[in-house]
Tab-separated table of C-alpha atoms in Angstrom:
chain	number	residue	atom	x	y	z
A	1447	SER	CA	0.000	0.000	0.000
A	1448	SER	CA	0.962	3.697	-0.187
A	1449	GLU	CA	1.435	3.907	3.628
A	1450	GLN	CA	4.122	1.156	3.898
A	1451	PRO	CA	7.048	3.012	2.204
A	1452	GLY	CA	6.394	5.989	4.502
A	1453	SER	CA	6.466	3.750	7.595
A	1454	ILE	CA	9.814	2.221	6.541
A	1455	MET	CA	11.363	5.671	6.079
A	1456	SER	CA	10.029	6.772	9.467
A	1457	ALA	CA	11.656	3.765	11.206
A	1458	LEU	CA	14.976	4.417	9.494
A	1459	ARG	CA	14.908	8.086	10.506
A	1460	HIS	CA	14.139	7.071	14.128
A	1461	LEU	CA	17.119	4.657	14.197
A	1462	ALA	CA	19.437	7.322	12.757
A	1463	ARG	CA	18.331	9.870	15.366
A	1464	ARG	CA	19.012	7.406	18.256
A	1465	CYS	CA	22.500	6.595	16.978
A	1466	ALA	CA	23.293	10.278	16.384
A	1467	SER	CA	22.156	11.276	19.909
A	1468	SER	CA	24.298	8.535	21.463
A	1469	LEU	CA	27.398	9.606	19.520
A	1470	ASN	CA	26.836	13.254	20.417
A	1471	ALA	CA	26.578	12.336	24.103
A	1472	THR	CA	29.829	10.360	23.902
A	1473	ARG	CA	31.618	13.228	22.200
A	1474	GLY	CA	30.399	15.700	24.786
A	1475	LEU	CA	31.591	13.528	27.642
A	1476	ALA	CA	35.029	13.144	26.075
A	1477	THR	CA	35.286	16.923	25.664
A	1478	LYS	CA	34.343	17.695	29.339
A	1479	THR	CA	36.799	15.168	30.839
A	1480	SER	CA	40.086	16.890	31.904
A	1481	PRO	CA	43.541	15.441	31.033
A	1482	LYS	CA	44.259	14.833	34.708
A	1483	GLY	CA	41.147	12.958	35.257
A	1484	SER	CA	41.760	11.097	32.106
A	1485	GLY	CA	45.154	10.029	33.300
A	1486	LYS	CA	43.764	8.799	36.626
A	1487	THR	CA	40.966	6.980	34.910
A	1488	ALA	CA	43.417	5.440	32.488
A	1489	ALA	CA	45.734	4.405	35.356
A	1490	LYS	CA	42.830	2.822	37.196
A	1491	ALA	CA	41.738	1.055	34.073
A	1492	ALA	CA	45.292	-0.196	33.454
A	1493	ALA	CA	45.664	-1.354	37.062
A	1494	SER	CA	42.393	-3.192	36.925
A	1495	ALA	CA	43.248	-4.645	33.534
A	1496	SER	CA	46.748	-5.947	34.620
A	1497	PRO	CA	46.823	-9.675	35.461
A	1498	SER	CA	47.281	-10.766	39.098
A	1499	SER	CA	48.718	-13.988	40.357
A	1500	ASP	CA	46.375	-14.149	43.339
A	1501	ASP	CA	43.028	-14.317	41.427
A	1502	ASP	CA	41.494	-15.293	38.139
A	1503	SER	CA	41.175	-11.776	36.729
A	1504	GLY	CA	42.486	-12.884	33.374
A	1505	SER	CA	39.697	-15.376	32.839
A	1506	PRO	CA	37.094	-14.635	30.142
A	1507	ASP	CA	34.255	-14.399	32.693
A	1508	HIS	CA	36.077	-11.796	34.685
A	1509	GLN	CA	36.907	-9.784	31.583
A	1510	GLU	CA	33.244	-9.879	30.429
A	1511	ALA	CA	32.049	-8.752	33.851
A	1512	ALA	CA	34.541	-5.953	33.851
A	1513	ALA	CA	33.419	-4.821	30.459
A	1514	GLY	CA	29.743	-4.989	31.431
A	1515	THR	CA	30.220	-2.961	34.644
A	1516	ALA	CA	31.779	0.178	33.296
A	1517	GLU	CA	31.680	3.125	35.637
A	1518	ASP	CA	28.818	5.599	35.068
A	1519	GLY	CA	29.769	8.837	33.419
A	1520	THR	CA	32.634	7.320	31.512
A	1521	ILE	CA	33.017	6.888	27.774
A	1522	GLY	CA	32.532	3.124	28.079
A	1523	ALA	CA	29.181	3.522	29.836
A	1524	GLU	CA	27.879	5.895	27.178
A	1525	ALA	CA	29.093	3.538	24.431
A	1526	ASP	CA	27.256	0.680	26.117
A	1527	LYS	CA	24.027	2.732	26.183
A	1528	ALA	CA	24.425	3.633	22.509
A	1529	ALA	CA	25.006	-0.023	21.615
A	1530	ARG	CA	21.949	-1.148	23.569
A	1531	ALA	CA	19.778	1.580	21.961
A	1532	ALA	CA	21.014	0.600	18.496
A	1533	LYS	CA	20.308	-3.054	19.225
A	1534	GLU	CA	16.780	-2.289	20.467
A	1535	ALA	CA	16.094	-0.107	17.433
A	1536	ALA	CA	17.388	-2.847	15.117
A	1537	GLU	CA	15.181	-5.463	16.804
A	1538	SER	CA	12.146	-3.154	16.660
A	1539	PHE	CA	12.802	-2.457	12.986
A	1540	THR	CA	13.176	-6.206	12.308
A	1541	ARG	CA	9.810	-6.946	13.979
A	1542	TRP	CA	8.092	-4.150	12.085
A	1543	ALA	CA	9.646	-5.272	8.803
A	1544	LYS	CA	8.370	-8.823	9.350
A	1545	GLY	CA	4.846	-7.571	10.144
A	1546	ALA	CA	4.863	-5.184	7.181
A	1547	GLY	CA	6.059	-7.983	4.915
A	1548	ALA	CA	3.276	-10.273	6.122
A	1549	LYS	CA	0.652	-7.548	5.604
A	1550	LEU	CA	2.090	-6.746	2.186
A	1551	GLY	CA	1.910	-10.428	1.271
A	1552	ASP	CA	-1.733	-10.642	2.422
A	1553	GLY	CA	-2.594	-7.483	0.478
A	1554	ALA	CA	-0.892	-8.826	-2.624
A	1555	ALA	CA	-2.783	-12.131	-2.284
A	1556	LYS	CA	-6.090	-10.297	-1.860
A	1557	ALA	CA	-5.307	-8.046	-4.826
A	1558	ALA	CA	-4.415	-11.084	-6.915
A	1559	GLY	CA	-7.656	-12.797	-5.872
A	1560	GLY	CA	-9.684	-9.661	-6.647
A	1561	ALA	CA	-8.029	-9.303	-10.019
A	1562	LYS	CA	-8.756	-12.948	-10.796
A	1563	SER	CA	-12.408	-12.596	-9.720
A	1564	PHE	CA	-12.778	-9.413	-11.745
A	1565	SER	CA	-11.226	-11.117	-14.737
A	1566	GLU	CA	-13.563	-14.090	-14.415
A	1567	THR	CA	-16.607	-11.801	-14.044
A	1568	ALA	CA	-15.524	-9.717	-17.031
A	1569	ASP	CA	-15.018	-12.870	-19.074
A	1570	LYS	CA	-18.482	-14.147	-18.131
A	1571	ARG	CA	-20.155	-10.816	-18.913
A	1572	SER	CA	-18.308	-10.371	-22.171
A	1573	GLY	CA	-19.123	-13.961	-23.085
A	1574	GLY	CA	-22.817	-13.413	-22.290
A	1575	LEU	CA	-22.877	-10.191	-24.300
A	1576	MET	CA	-21.236	-11.842	-27.274
A	1577	THR	CA	-23.688	-14.744	-27.040
A	1578	THR	CA	-26.620	-12.302	-27.058
A	1579	ILE	CA	-25.214	-10.454	-30.063
A	1580	VAL	CA	-24.594	-13.684	-31.973
A	1581	ASN	CA	-28.096	-15.003	-31.201
A	1582	ALA	CA	-29.678	-11.719	-32.318
A	1583	PHE	CA	-27.663	-11.779	-35.537
A	1584	LYS	CA	-28.712	-15.383	-36.190
A	1585	GLU	CA	-32.373	-14.524	-35.577
A	1586	GLU	CA	-32.293	-11.544	-37.935
A	1587	TYR	CA	-30.484	-13.585	-40.582
A	1588	LYS	CA	-33.105	-16.332	-40.295
A	1589	LEU	CA	-35.923	-13.793	-40.678
A	1590	ALA	CA	-34.162	-12.188	-43.649
A	1591	MET	CA	-33.992	-15.560	-45.394
A	1592	MET	CA	-37.705	-16.241	-44.788
A	1593	ASP	CA	-40.670	-15.047	-46.814
A	1594	PRO	CA	-41.548	-11.458	-45.795
A	1595	GLY	CA	-44.996	-12.596	-44.697
A	1596	ASP	CA	-43.634	-15.421	-42.537
A	1597	ALA	CA	-40.995	-13.071	-41.098
A	1598	ALA	CA	-43.688	-10.511	-40.230
A	1599	MET	CA	-45.733	-13.205	-38.484
A	1600	GLU	CA	-42.682	-14.392	-36.513
A	1601	ARG	CA	-41.864	-10.843	-35.410
A	1602	ARG	CA	-45.475	-10.314	-34.344
A	1603	LYS	CA	-45.480	-13.504	-32.273
A	1604	SER	CA	-42.107	-12.773	-30.666
A	1605	ALA	CA	-43.029	-9.201	-29.747
A	1606	PRO	CA	-43.371	-8.450	-25.996
A	1607	GLY	CA	-46.939	-8.762	-24.752
A	1608	TYR	CA	-48.115	-11.095	-27.538
A	1609	VAL	CA	-50.909	-13.432	-26.426
A	1610	ALA	CA	-51.631	-16.440	-28.603
A	1611	PRO	CA	-55.333	-16.893	-29.403
A	1612	GLY	CA	-57.009	-19.659	-27.479
A	1613	PRO	CA	-59.891	-20.516	-25.176
A	1614	VAL	CA	-60.325	-18.417	-22.066
A	1615	ASP	CA	-61.270	-20.125	-18.831
A	1616	PRO	CA	-64.557	-18.813	-17.427
A	1617	TYR	CA	-64.450	-16.617	-14.347
A	1618	GLU	CA	-65.429	-18.556	-11.248
A	1619	GLY	CA	-64.882	-15.895	-8.633
A	1620	THR	CA	-67.389	-13.905	-6.671
A	1621	THR	CA	-70.043	-11.761	-8.327
A	1622	ALA	CA	-71.069	-9.880	-5.208
A	1623	VAL	CA	-71.571	-6.144	-5.497
A	1624	ALA	CA	-69.512	-4.023	-3.127
A	1625	LEU	CA	-70.051	-0.346	-2.395
A	1626	ALA	CA	-66.956	1.807	-2.572
A	1627	GLU	CA	-66.860	5.193	-0.915
A	1628	LYS	CA	-65.933	7.889	-3.378
A	1629	LYS	CA	-62.996	9.931	-2.212
A	1630	LYS	CA	-63.737	13.640	-2.033
A	1631	SER	CA	-61.538	16.065	-3.875
A	1632	ARG	CA	-59.646	18.742	-1.976
A	1633	PHE	CA	-61.985	21.455	-3.219
A	1634	ARG	CA	-65.071	19.449	-2.239
A	1635	ALA	CA	-63.679	18.716	1.231
A	1636	ALA	CA	-62.781	22.379	1.770
A	1637	TRP	CA	-66.243	23.490	0.575
A	1638	ASP	CA	-68.008	21.060	2.931
A	1639	SER	CA	-65.867	22.253	5.835
A	1640	VAL	CA	-66.594	25.923	5.128
A	1641	SER	CA	-70.328	25.348	4.581
A	1642	GLU	CA	-70.611	23.452	7.871
A	1643	LYS	CA	-68.800	26.144	9.850
A	1644	THR	CA	-70.519	29.178	8.288
A	1645	GLY	CA	-73.946	27.711	7.431
A	1646	LEU	CA	-73.458	28.701	3.798
A	1647	GLY	CA	-74.654	25.309	2.578
A	1648	ALA	CA	-78.102	25.741	4.082
A	1649	HIS	CA	-78.390	29.219	2.553
A	1650	VAL	CA	-77.485	27.927	-0.926
A	1651	THR	CA	-79.995	25.082	-0.553
A	1652	SER	CA	-82.743	27.541	0.301
A	1653	VAL	CA	-81.914	29.647	-2.777
A	1654	PHE	CA	-82.150	26.624	-5.067
A	1655	SER	CA	-85.448	25.642	-3.468
A	1656	LYS	CA	-86.864	29.050	-4.290
A	1657	LEU	CA	-85.660	28.765	-7.877
A	1658	GLU	CA	-87.353	25.378	-8.178
A	1659	GLY	CA	-90.547	26.996	-6.992
A	1660	LEU	CA	-90.394	29.515	-9.856
A	1661	LYS	CA	-90.754	26.658	-12.366
A	1662	GLN	CA	-94.315	26.200	-11.240
A	1663	THR	CA	-95.377	29.740	-12.173
A	1664	PRO	CA	-97.470	30.374	-15.365
A	1665	ALA	CA	-94.817	32.729	-16.801
A	1666	TYR	CA	-92.108	30.055	-16.642
A	1667	LYS	CA	-94.365	27.466	-18.293
A	1668	LYS	CA	-95.248	29.908	-21.091
A	1669	GLY	CA	-91.567	30.537	-21.750
A	1670	GLU	CA	-90.914	26.786	-21.988
A	1671	GLU	CA	-93.665	26.421	-24.576
A	1672	MET	CA	-92.246	29.251	-26.695
A	1673	LEU	CA	-88.746	27.747	-26.491
A	1674	GLU	CA	-90.012	24.315	-27.575
A	1675	GLU	CA	-91.822	25.842	-30.551
A	1676	ALA	CA	-88.691	27.726	-31.660
A	1677	ARG	CA	-86.612	24.512	-31.354
A	1678	GLU	CA	-89.085	22.616	-33.530
A	1679	ARG	CA	-88.974	25.302	-36.227
A	1680	TRP	CA	-85.185	25.226	-36.179
A	1681	GLU	CA	-84.986	21.473	-36.584
A	1682	THR	CA	-87.583	21.334	-39.408
A	1683	SER	CA	-86.230	24.318	-41.341
A	1684	ASP	CA	-85.330	23.836	-45.049
A	1685	ASN	CA	-82.924	26.744	-45.168
A	1686	PRO	CA	-79.458	25.593	-46.428
A	1687	MET	CA	-77.725	27.995	-44.080
A	1688	VAL	CA	-79.604	26.492	-41.144
A	1689	HIS	CA	-78.532	23.014	-42.266
A	1690	ARG	CA	-74.892	24.145	-42.447
A	1691	ILE	CA	-75.055	25.602	-38.960
A	1692	GLN	CA	-76.707	22.430	-37.677
A	1693	ASP	CA	-73.876	20.334	-39.101
A	1694	ILE	CA	-71.300	22.492	-37.377
A	1695	THR	CA	-73.083	22.553	-34.012
A	1696	GLU	CA	-73.795	18.824	-34.056
A	1697	GLY	CA	-70.129	18.025	-34.641
A	1698	ALA	CA	-70.435	16.707	-38.184
A	1699	PHE	CA	-67.941	19.281	-39.406
A	1700	PHE	CA	-65.303	18.054	-36.943
A	1701	ALA	CA	-66.514	14.458	-36.660
A	1702	GLU	CA	-64.190	11.474	-36.925
A	1703	THR	CA	-63.677	10.287	-40.493
A	1704	GLU	CA	-64.563	6.754	-41.544
A	1705	GLN	CA	-60.899	5.890	-41.993
A	1706	ALA	CA	-60.048	7.131	-38.495
A	1707	GLU	CA	-62.964	5.157	-37.087
A	1708	ALA	CA	-61.721	2.019	-38.855
A	1709	TYR	CA	-58.172	2.488	-37.525
A	1710	ARG	CA	-59.515	2.984	-34.008
A	1711	ALA	CA	-61.579	-0.215	-34.266
A	1712	ILE	CA	-58.524	-2.131	-35.483
A	1713	GLN	CA	-56.354	-0.898	-32.607
A	1714	GLN	CA	-59.033	-1.823	-30.082
A	1715	ARG	CA	-59.355	-5.387	-31.345
A	1716	VAL	CA	-55.748	-5.968	-32.449
A	1717	PRO	CA	-53.480	-3.779	-30.279
A	1718	ASP	CA	-50.263	-5.029	-31.935
A	1719	PHE	CA	-51.489	-4.305	-35.477
A	1720	ASN	CA	-48.845	-3.183	-37.951
A	1721	MET	CA	-49.838	-2.197	-41.486
A	1722	ASN	CA	-46.559	-3.203	-43.135
A	1723	GLY	CA	-46.602	-6.608	-41.475
A	1724	PHE	CA	-50.273	-7.061	-42.391
A	1725	ILE	CA	-49.615	-6.321	-46.073
A	1726	ALA	CA	-46.658	-8.730	-46.084
A	1727	GLU	CA	-48.800	-11.519	-44.615
A	1728	VAL	CA	-51.600	-10.931	-47.141
A	1729	ARG	CA	-49.102	-10.990	-50.020
A	1730	ARG	CA	-47.769	-14.306	-48.715
A	1731	ASP	CA	-51.292	-15.820	-48.849
A	1732	VAL	CA	-52.140	-14.611	-52.372
A	1733	PRO	CA	-50.517	-17.587	-54.207
A	1734	LYS	CA	-52.249	-20.041	-51.848
A	1735	VAL	CA	-55.710	-18.545	-52.360
A	1736	LEU	CA	-55.436	-18.030	-56.139
A	1737	GLY	CA	-53.749	-21.411	-56.626
A	1738	ALA	CA	-56.514	-23.264	-54.764
A	1739	TYR	CA	-59.185	-21.248	-56.618
A	1740	LEU	CA	-57.769	-21.909	-60.094
A	1741	LYS	CA	-57.193	-25.596	-59.304
A	1742	GLY	CA	-60.732	-25.994	-57.983
A	1743	ASP	CA	-59.484	-27.297	-54.618
A	1744	VAL	CA	-62.309	-26.458	-52.209
A	1745	GLU	CA	-60.656	-28.039	-49.153
A	1746	ALA	CA	-57.437	-26.065	-49.622
A	1747	LEU	CA	-59.485	-22.893	-50.112
A	1748	GLU	CA	-61.367	-23.495	-46.847
A	1749	ARG	CA	-58.072	-23.690	-44.981
A	1750	CYS	CA	-57.178	-20.205	-46.226
A	1751	ALA	CA	-58.374	-16.946	-44.679
A	1752	VAL	CA	-61.484	-16.616	-46.860
A	1753	SER	CA	-64.903	-15.527	-45.617
A	1754	LYS	CA	-68.020	-17.660	-46.035
A	1755	GLU	CA	-69.495	-15.223	-48.563
A	1756	MET	CA	-66.380	-15.369	-50.712
A	1757	LEU	CA	-66.217	-19.182	-50.432
A	1758	GLU	CA	-69.732	-19.447	-51.835
A	1759	ARG	CA	-68.903	-17.217	-54.793
A	1760	MET	CA	-65.642	-19.008	-55.579
A	1761	GLY	CA	-67.316	-22.382	-55.086
A	1762	GLY	CA	-69.960	-21.501	-57.688
A	1763	GLN	CA	-67.321	-20.649	-60.304
A	1764	MET	CA	-65.308	-23.805	-59.524
A	1765	LYS	CA	-68.445	-25.957	-59.898
A	1766	LEU	CA	-69.080	-24.353	-63.285
A	1767	TRP	CA	-65.564	-25.221	-64.481
A	1768	GLN	CA	-66.006	-28.767	-63.199
A	1769	HIS	CA	-69.405	-29.132	-64.874
A	1770	GLU	CA	-68.023	-27.950	-68.233
A	1771	GLY	CA	-64.931	-30.091	-67.838
A	1772	GLN	CA	-62.536	-27.147	-68.071
A	1773	PHE	CA	-59.187	-26.798	-66.332
A	1774	VAL	CA	-57.505	-23.415	-65.831
A	1775	ASP	CA	-53.732	-23.138	-65.770
A	1776	PRO	CA	-52.989	-22.276	-62.081
A	1777	ARG	CA	-49.383	-21.173	-62.529
A	1778	MET	CA	-48.378	-17.692	-61.354
A	1779	LEU	CA	-45.209	-16.262	-62.854
A	1780	HIS	CA	-44.876	-13.020	-60.909
A	1781	LEU	CA	-46.587	-11.200	-58.074
A	1782	SER	CA	-46.241	-7.444	-57.695
A	1783	GLU	CA	-46.054	-5.472	-54.495
A	1784	MET	CA	-49.334	-4.651	-52.781
A	1785	GLU	CA	-50.635	-1.112	-52.475
A	1786	LEU	CA	-53.034	0.226	-49.874
A	1787	VAL	CA	-56.196	1.678	-51.421
A	1788	GLU	CA	-58.353	2.602	-48.430
A	1789	VAL	CA	-59.344	1.719	-44.884
A	1790	ARG	CA	-63.061	1.870	-44.121
A	1791	MET	CA	-65.896	0.412	-42.071
A	1792	LEU	CA	-68.335	-2.147	-43.492
A	1793	GLU	CA	-71.118	-3.586	-41.354
A	1794	ASN	CA	-69.486	-2.287	-38.173
A	1795	ALA	CA	-66.234	-4.098	-38.982
A	1796	PRO	CA	-62.991	-2.544	-40.261
A	1797	MET	CA	-61.964	-3.346	-43.830
A	1798	ILE	CA	-58.663	-2.782	-45.641
A	1799	VAL	CA	-58.690	-2.641	-49.448
A	1800	LEU	CA	-55.500	-3.597	-51.310
A	1801	THR	CA	-54.572	-3.758	-54.970
A	1802	PHE	CA	-51.929	-5.812	-56.776
A	1803	SER	CA	-51.197	-7.516	-60.070
A	1804	CYS	CA	-49.809	-10.910	-60.986
A	1805	GLN	CA	-48.708	-12.532	-64.221
A	1806	GLN	CA	-50.746	-15.620	-65.106
A	1807	ILE	CA	-50.943	-17.937	-68.105
A	1808	ASN	CA	-54.266	-17.555	-69.887
A	1809	CYS	CA	-54.757	-21.171	-70.907
A	1810	VAL	CA	-57.954	-23.210	-70.423
A	1811	ARG	CA	-58.097	-26.894	-71.409
A	1812	ASN	CA	-60.886	-29.444	-71.625
A	1813	LYS	CA	-60.898	-32.905	-70.129
A	1814	ASP	CA	-59.027	-34.209	-73.165
A	1815	GLY	CA	-56.190	-31.713	-72.651
A	1816	GLU	CA	-57.107	-29.594	-75.664
A	1817	ILE	CA	-56.775	-25.828	-75.380
A	1818	VAL	CA	-60.203	-24.189	-75.613
A	1819	GLU	CA	-59.205	-20.678	-74.568
A	1820	GLY	CA	-55.931	-18.753	-74.661
A	1821	ALA	CA	-52.568	-20.369	-75.335
A	1822	GLU	CA	-49.619	-21.830	-73.486
A	1823	ASP	CA	-47.566	-18.702	-74.088
A	1824	ASP	CA	-50.404	-16.230	-73.497
A	1825	ILE	CA	-49.103	-14.396	-70.441
A	1826	GLN	CA	-51.516	-11.868	-68.968
A	1827	SER	CA	-50.979	-9.273	-66.262
A	1828	VAL	CA	-54.101	-9.609	-64.119
A	1829	HIS	CA	-55.018	-6.765	-61.762
A	1830	TYR	CA	-56.908	-7.653	-58.578
A	1831	LEU	CA	-58.621	-5.725	-55.841
A	1832	TRP	CA	-58.772	-7.487	-52.480
A	1833	ALA	CA	-60.823	-6.386	-49.472
A	1834	MET	CA	-59.707	-7.878	-46.154
A	1835	GLN	CA	-62.132	-7.574	-43.240
A	1836	LEU	CA	-61.526	-8.176	-39.543
A	1837	GLU	CA	-64.119	-10.594	-38.219
A	1838	ASP	CA	-64.548	-12.853	-35.204
A	1839	VAL	CA	-63.967	-16.426	-36.344
A	1840	GLU	CA	-64.783	-19.494	-34.269
A	1841	TYR	CA	-62.026	-22.050	-33.757
A	1842	THR	CA	-61.765	-25.394	-31.954
A	1843	HIS	CA	-58.906	-25.995	-29.543
A	1844	SER	CA	-56.979	-29.262	-29.351
A	1845	ASP	CA	-58.889	-30.168	-26.181
A	1846	GLY	CA	-62.240	-29.675	-27.895
A	1847	ARG	CA	-63.084	-26.266	-26.472
A	1848	LYS	CA	-64.301	-23.603	-28.874
A	1849	TYR	CA	-63.252	-19.988	-28.885
A	1850	THR	CA	-63.419	-16.925	-31.123
A	1851	ALA	CA	-60.534	-14.746	-32.240
A	1852	PRO	CA	-60.368	-11.659	-34.499
A	1853	THR	CA	-59.093	-12.800	-37.900
A	1854	TRP	CA	-58.473	-11.033	-41.192
A	1855	GLN	CA	-60.457	-12.716	-43.970
A	1856	LEU	CA	-60.845	-12.130	-47.690
A	1857	ARG	CA	-64.271	-10.510	-48.045
A	1858	GLU	CA	-64.178	-9.360	-51.681
A	1859	MET	CA	-62.021	-10.159	-54.721
A	1860	VAL	CA	-62.557	-8.054	-57.845
A	1861	LEU	CA	-60.822	-8.657	-61.177
A	1862	ARG	CA	-60.097	-5.139	-62.381
A	1863	GLY	CA	-58.670	-6.070	-65.772
A	1864	MET	CA	-56.183	-8.076	-67.817
A	1865	MET	CA	-53.411	-6.930	-70.107
A	1866	ALA	CA	-51.184	-9.027	-72.342
A	1867	VAL	CA	-47.520	-9.021	-71.482
A	1868	ALA	CA	-45.276	-8.321	-74.509
A	1869	ALA	CA	-42.953	-11.182	-75.339
């Protein structure tokens, strides 16, 4: 850590100051000692240091004791103090260095463990992010490779909040009616408080009672009759200006258009409706519907999103072809993009009208395979007008339960014209 180098320097400075103070004390003592005293002290030291035949002063134990019992105030005593202080400082520094080293080792281990944990967490998060990005790219690539109508349906089903159509379990809870006290607004509470304290409420009630009594007078009744007569003349007037004013006052001038009403009905019944996705899904179903119609396949046509009214009309034409033994070439060479014509209401249900064209082979054969109309290379650009209406259709669940769901169905199909395609 940042505090450890500072602690080391502080210990070193403390050791240096102790050694310096001891040396200064020794030097001061040497300076104060006179030469005479020094000579006596030296003579005493020499006499004590000389060997004697009567004792064991020359033994090592005696010499060590003599060295350890230097006289106070002498240079030897001060040197001993300085040595002991230096030794204590060295031991203290050694203990501190060991503790600091242990703490530094623990901190390094913790830092290494934290770095490893952070690295592992970062690897996991980066790996999860990369996995999410790769999965999203794969999903978009899969949708890009699909038919636009199928891709639009997949996006609609995978959107947040999508609820798949199906039977709804009946409510089996309580149906008891409970009274809820309506919370008063701040203004209403303040008005009630003031009217109770000042009696203003009773005064206002008395005023309204008097006004109600005026309605029973002959003059008031005569005025009501005159007003009713004027209202009747206004409503039955044939004046164009009066009709224009009536339209404005009744809201017809600013009323909601039929297209806006249809869009509002669609959003109420299909909250996740998207016009581009809807057009893509209808364009996907065009080859299925026209192919089944031209082939005379009633069962395949019933599986398509076709209304009962349109099934009856198409079924009549298919029965006519079957009765005459004619077979229409069902091949479609090209399908153009769809264009929105209008959005309107029909029989209280929203309807979307689309137009498109497709290239078909105008070739009709009999049961013997002979061409009775057109030719094999007679390519025609056929222009259609489709009206899709949102209706409640009844379905049967896998468990046998029935339910209804809003479904777009082909309500009208109009052949607007045909034009030969130049070879």
